[in-house]
Amino acid sequence: MTDGLKKAWAEVVQPLLRRPPECQVAALCCRQRDNRTEVLLVTSRDSGRWIVPKGWLMEDKSAAQAAREEAWEEAGVKSAKIGQEPVGTFSYDKHLDDGYDAPVEVQVFRLDVTKMTDIFPEARERRRKWVSADQAAEMVNEPGLKAILMQL
């Protein structure tokens, strides 16, 4: 393939074939310890990589409420003060069961955690860990999420 065709494929054809991004919400679960902010990370169910709790929008909930629900289901956050506006967004490609990747844009909502429990819906499927914001930025893979964490 010539350089001109490669450029046309990459810059014109592929973007036309790519679906618009799906929307997800994420919970940036925070707490204060020893005058520093700590962030709660959980492992993903498929690969075990470190992530923040996230999921799809829910029909009967606002984006912030959906983020809070994900924090409960994936990390056992029982009580938290949540901001109604996202603190940032990041994008990633979600690997789908059919073998394709779908672009996803994630709205991130900060939750200041006040109460947690060890009994929650996905407790047997995930690990969770409180770390400094700097450590969290090193542990996650998504560059946009790293940037949000580095701003804490």
PDB file of C-alpha atoms in Angstrom:
ATOM      1  CA  MET A   1       0.000   0.000   0.000  1.00  0.00           C
ATOM      2  CA  THR A   2       1.365   3.403  -0.936  1.00  0.00           C
ATOM      3  CA  ASP A   3       1.988   6.092   1.657  1.00  0.00           C
ATOM      4  CA  GLY A   4      -0.906   8.125   0.256  1.00  0.00           C
ATOM      5  CA  LEU A   5      -3.330   5.215   0.593  1.00  0.00           C
ATOM      6  CA  LYS A   6      -2.090   4.444   4.117  1.00  0.00           C
ATOM      7  CA  LYS A   7      -2.625   8.067   5.117  1.00  0.00           C
ATOM      8  CA  ALA A   8      -6.120   8.144   3.569  1.00  0.00           C
ATOM      9  CA  TRP A   9      -7.018   4.893   5.325  1.00  0.00           C
ATOM     10  CA  ALA A  10      -5.781   6.115   8.727  1.00  0.00           C
ATOM     11  CA  GLU A  11      -7.078   9.680   8.527  1.00  0.00           C
ATOM     12  CA  VAL A  12     -10.306   9.335   6.515  1.00  0.00           C
ATOM     13  CA  VAL A  13     -11.682   5.805   6.225  1.00  0.00           C
ATOM     14  CA  GLN A  14     -10.951   4.436   9.720  1.00  0.00           C
ATOM     15  CA  PRO A  15     -12.495   7.446  11.539  1.00  0.00           C
ATOM     16  CA  LEU A  16     -15.656   7.065   9.417  1.00  0.00           C
ATOM     17  CA  LEU A  17     -15.940   3.401  10.372  1.00  0.00           C
ATOM     18  CA  ARG A  18     -15.330   3.989  14.064  1.00  0.00           C
ATOM     19  CA  ARG A  19     -18.428   4.228  16.244  1.00  0.00           C
ATOM     20  CA  PRO A  20     -18.961   7.292  18.430  1.00  0.00           C
ATOM     21  CA  PRO A  21     -17.757   6.709  21.976  1.00  0.00           C
ATOM     22  CA  GLU A  22     -20.012   4.990  24.469  1.00  0.00           C
ATOM     23  CA  CYS A  23     -20.407   6.755  27.835  1.00  0.00           C
ATOM     24  CA  GLN A  24     -19.452   5.347  31.213  1.00  0.00           C
ATOM     25  CA  VAL A  25     -19.130   6.831  34.686  1.00  0.00           C
ATOM     26  CA  ALA A  26     -16.388   6.261  37.251  1.00  0.00           C
ATOM     27  CA  ALA A  27     -16.084   6.803  40.979  1.00  0.00           C
ATOM     28  CA  LEU A  28     -12.879   8.449  42.175  1.00  0.00           C
ATOM     29  CA  CYS A  29     -13.154   7.276  45.784  1.00  0.00           C
ATOM     30  CA  CYS A  30     -11.035   9.416  48.105  1.00  0.00           C
ATOM     31  CA  ARG A  31     -10.247   9.761  51.794  1.00  0.00           C
ATOM     32  CA  GLN A  32      -7.877  11.883  53.867  1.00  0.00           C
ATOM     33  CA  ARG A  33      -5.113  10.106  55.804  1.00  0.00           C
ATOM     34  CA  ASP A  34      -2.141  11.836  57.442  1.00  0.00           C
ATOM     35  CA  ASN A  35      -2.819  15.117  55.594  1.00  0.00           C
ATOM     36  CA  ARG A  36      -2.803  13.485  52.167  1.00  0.00           C
ATOM     37  CA  THR A  37      -5.449  12.204  49.800  1.00  0.00           C
ATOM     38  CA  GLU A  38      -5.708   8.472  49.313  1.00  0.00           C
ATOM     39  CA  VAL A  39      -7.527   6.855  46.392  1.00  0.00           C
ATOM     40  CA  LEU A  40      -9.346   3.528  46.366  1.00  0.00           C
ATOM     41  CA  LEU A  41      -8.442   1.267  43.451  1.00  0.00           C
ATOM     42  CA  VAL A  42     -10.069  -2.048  42.585  1.00  0.00           C
ATOM     43  CA  THR A  43      -9.006  -4.809  40.255  1.00  0.00           C
ATOM     44  CA  SER A  44     -10.847  -5.423  37.018  1.00  0.00           C
ATOM     45  CA  ARG A  45     -12.665  -8.745  36.785  1.00  0.00           C
ATOM     46  CA  ASP A  46     -11.117  -9.800  33.490  1.00  0.00           C
ATOM     47  CA  SER A  47      -7.403  -8.955  33.666  1.00  0.00           C
ATOM     48  CA  GLY A  48      -6.874  -8.026  37.318  1.00  0.00           C
ATOM     49  CA  ARG A  49      -5.402  -4.633  36.424  1.00  0.00           C
ATOM     50  CA  TRP A  50      -5.963  -1.718  38.812  1.00  0.00           C
ATOM     51  CA  ILE A  51      -8.849   0.615  37.956  1.00  0.00           C
ATOM     52  CA  VAL A  52     -11.370   2.893  39.623  1.00  0.00           C
ATOM     53  CA  PRO A  53     -14.937   1.580  39.955  1.00  0.00           C
ATOM     54  CA  LYS A  54     -16.751   2.324  36.707  1.00  0.00           C
ATOM     55  CA  GLY A  55     -19.716   1.240  34.663  1.00  0.00           C
ATOM     56  CA  TRP A  56     -22.491   2.197  32.297  1.00  0.00           C
ATOM     57  CA  LEU A  57     -25.022   4.942  32.795  1.00  0.00           C
ATOM     58  CA  MET A  58     -28.251   3.788  34.439  1.00  0.00           C
ATOM     59  CA  GLU A  59     -31.675   4.738  33.130  1.00  0.00           C
ATOM     60  CA  ASP A  60     -33.146   5.724  36.493  1.00  0.00           C
ATOM     61  CA  LYS A  61     -30.057   7.473  37.924  1.00  0.00           C
ATOM     62  CA  SER A  62     -28.048  10.612  37.229  1.00  0.00           C
ATOM     63  CA  ALA A  63     -24.429  10.107  36.130  1.00  0.00           C
ATOM     64  CA  ALA A  64     -23.235  10.946  39.669  1.00  0.00           C
ATOM     65  CA  GLN A  65     -25.702   8.481  41.206  1.00  0.00           C
ATOM     66  CA  ALA A  66     -24.582   5.782  38.769  1.00  0.00           C
ATOM     67  CA  ALA A  67     -20.948   6.394  39.792  1.00  0.00           C
ATOM     68  CA  ARG A  68     -21.935   6.017  43.449  1.00  0.00           C
ATOM     69  CA  GLU A  69     -23.725   2.744  42.615  1.00  0.00           C
ATOM     70  CA  GLU A  70     -20.585   1.423  40.883  1.00  0.00           C
ATOM     71  CA  ALA A  71     -18.526   2.337  43.973  1.00  0.00           C
ATOM     72  CA  TRP A  72     -20.928   0.280  46.085  1.00  0.00           C
ATOM     73  CA  GLU A  73     -21.062  -2.738  43.758  1.00  0.00           C
ATOM     74  CA  GLU A  74     -17.341  -2.912  42.940  1.00  0.00           C
ATOM     75  CA  ALA A  75     -15.682  -1.571  46.106  1.00  0.00           C
ATOM     76  CA  GLY A  76     -18.126  -1.684  49.005  1.00  0.00           C
ATOM     77  CA  VAL A  77     -18.432   2.084  49.444  1.00  0.00           C
ATOM     78  CA  LYS A  78     -21.462   2.332  51.698  1.00  0.00           C
ATOM     79  CA  SER A  79     -21.525   6.083  52.315  1.00  0.00           C
ATOM     80  CA  ALA A  80     -19.838   8.993  50.551  1.00  0.00           C
ATOM     81  CA  LYS A  81     -20.276  12.635  49.684  1.00  0.00           C
ATOM     82  CA  ILE A  82     -20.372  12.922  45.897  1.00  0.00           C
ATOM     83  CA  GLY A  83     -19.915  15.892  43.616  1.00  0.00           C
ATOM     84  CA  GLN A  84     -22.643  16.374  41.022  1.00  0.00           C
ATOM     85  CA  GLU A  85     -20.188  17.510  38.324  1.00  0.00           C
ATOM     86  CA  PRO A  86     -17.391  15.341  36.910  1.00  0.00           C
ATOM     87  CA  VAL A  87     -13.843  16.182  38.016  1.00  0.00           C
ATOM     88  CA  GLY A  88     -12.598  15.053  34.620  1.00  0.00           C
ATOM     89  CA  THR A  89     -12.999  12.617  31.762  1.00  0.00           C
ATOM     90  CA  PHE A  90     -10.805  10.013  30.131  1.00  0.00           C
ATOM     91  CA  SER A  91     -11.112   7.725  27.134  1.00  0.00           C
ATOM     92  CA  TYR A  92     -10.159   4.128  26.535  1.00  0.00           C
ATOM     93  CA  ASP A  93     -10.975   1.257  24.190  1.00  0.00           C
ATOM     94  CA  LYS A  94     -13.131  -1.412  25.846  1.00  0.00           C
ATOM     95  CA  HIS A  95     -12.533  -4.917  24.550  1.00  0.00           C
ATOM     96  CA  LEU A  96     -15.907  -6.471  23.755  1.00  0.00           C
ATOM     97  CA  ASP A  97     -16.920 -10.129  23.830  1.00  0.00           C
ATOM     98  CA  ASP A  98     -17.240 -10.151  20.027  1.00  0.00           C
ATOM     99  CA  GLY A  99     -13.517  -9.424  19.692  1.00  0.00           C
ATOM    100  CA  TYR A 100     -13.836  -5.767  18.759  1.00  0.00           C
ATOM    101  CA  ASP A 101     -12.775  -2.707  20.706  1.00  0.00           C
ATOM    102  CA  ALA A 102     -15.303   0.055  21.367  1.00  0.00           C
ATOM    103  CA  PRO A 103     -14.262   3.620  22.198  1.00  0.00           C
ATOM    104  CA  VAL A 104     -15.532   4.691  25.619  1.00  0.00           C
ATOM    105  CA  GLU A 105     -15.519   8.118  27.242  1.00  0.00           C
ATOM    106  CA  VAL A 106     -15.659   8.025  31.041  1.00  0.00           C
ATOM    107  CA  GLN A 107     -16.961  10.833  33.251  1.00  0.00           C
ATOM    108  CA  VAL A 108     -15.183  10.727  36.623  1.00  0.00           C
ATOM    109  CA  PHE A 109     -17.006  11.775  39.804  1.00  0.00           C
ATOM    110  CA  ARG A 110     -15.218  12.310  43.105  1.00  0.00           C
ATOM    111  CA  LEU A 111     -16.628  10.501  46.135  1.00  0.00           C
ATOM    112  CA  ASP A 112     -15.349  11.441  49.580  1.00  0.00           C
ATOM    113  CA  VAL A 113     -15.805   8.109  51.331  1.00  0.00           C
ATOM    114  CA  THR A 114     -17.175   8.078  54.875  1.00  0.00           C
ATOM    115  CA  LYS A 115     -18.128   4.416  55.322  1.00  0.00           C
ATOM    116  CA  MET A 116     -17.201   1.092  53.713  1.00  0.00           C
ATOM    117  CA  THR A 117     -18.174  -2.527  54.176  1.00  0.00           C
ATOM    118  CA  ASP A 118     -16.468  -5.818  53.428  1.00  0.00           C
ATOM    119  CA  ILE A 119     -19.717  -7.361  52.203  1.00  0.00           C
ATOM    120  CA  PHE A 120     -20.695  -6.016  48.771  1.00  0.00           C
ATOM    121  CA  PRO A 121     -21.907  -7.484  45.461  1.00  0.00           C
ATOM    122  CA  GLU A 122     -18.518  -8.028  43.765  1.00  0.00           C
ATOM    123  CA  ALA A 123     -16.401  -8.702  46.875  1.00  0.00           C
ATOM    124  CA  ARG A 124     -15.414 -12.177  45.668  1.00  0.00           C
ATOM    125  CA  GLU A 125     -14.459 -10.943  42.208  1.00  0.00           C
ATOM    126  CA  ARG A 126     -12.229  -7.972  43.044  1.00  0.00           C
ATOM    127  CA  ARG A 127      -9.463  -6.781  45.314  1.00  0.00           C
ATOM    128  CA  ARG A 128      -9.360  -3.221  46.581  1.00  0.00           C
ATOM    129  CA  LYS A 129      -6.536  -1.074  47.857  1.00  0.00           C
ATOM    130  CA  TRP A 130      -6.138   2.439  49.299  1.00  0.00           C
ATOM    131  CA  VAL A 131      -3.034   4.161  47.914  1.00  0.00           C
ATOM    132  CA  SER A 132      -1.698   7.683  47.550  1.00  0.00           C
ATOM    133  CA  ALA A 133      -2.807   9.588  44.461  1.00  0.00           C
ATOM    134  CA  ASP A 134       0.758   9.345  43.089  1.00  0.00           C
ATOM    135  CA  GLN A 135       0.814   5.567  43.595  1.00  0.00           C
ATOM    136  CA  ALA A 136      -2.616   5.260  41.978  1.00  0.00           C
ATOM    137  CA  ALA A 137      -1.386   7.189  38.934  1.00  0.00           C
ATOM    138  CA  GLU A 138       1.477   4.695  38.592  1.00  0.00           C
ATOM    139  CA  MET A 139      -0.822   1.678  38.986  1.00  0.00           C
ATOM    140  CA  VAL A 140      -3.530   2.487  36.405  1.00  0.00           C
ATOM    141  CA  ASN A 141      -3.042   2.049  32.656  1.00  0.00           C
ATOM    142  CA  GLU A 142      -5.259   4.741  31.145  1.00  0.00           C
ATOM    143  CA  PRO A 143      -3.256   7.957  30.462  1.00  0.00           C
ATOM    144  CA  GLY A 144      -6.301  10.201  30.967  1.00  0.00           C
ATOM    145  CA  LEU A 145      -7.044   8.632  34.347  1.00  0.00           C
ATOM    146  CA  LYS A 146      -3.376   9.012  35.320  1.00  0.00           C
ATOM    147  CA  ALA A 147      -3.647  12.731  34.555  1.00  0.00           C
ATOM    148  CA  ILE A 148      -6.758  13.107  36.748  1.00  0.00           C
ATOM    149  CA  LEU A 149      -5.043  11.287  39.627  1.00  0.00           C
ATOM    150  CA  MET A 150      -1.927  13.440  39.352  1.00  0.00           C
ATOM    151  CA  GLN A 151      -4.071  16.554  39.898  1.00  0.00           C
ATOM    152  CA  LEU A 152      -5.220  15.425  43.379  1.00  0.00           C
TER     153      LEU A 152
END
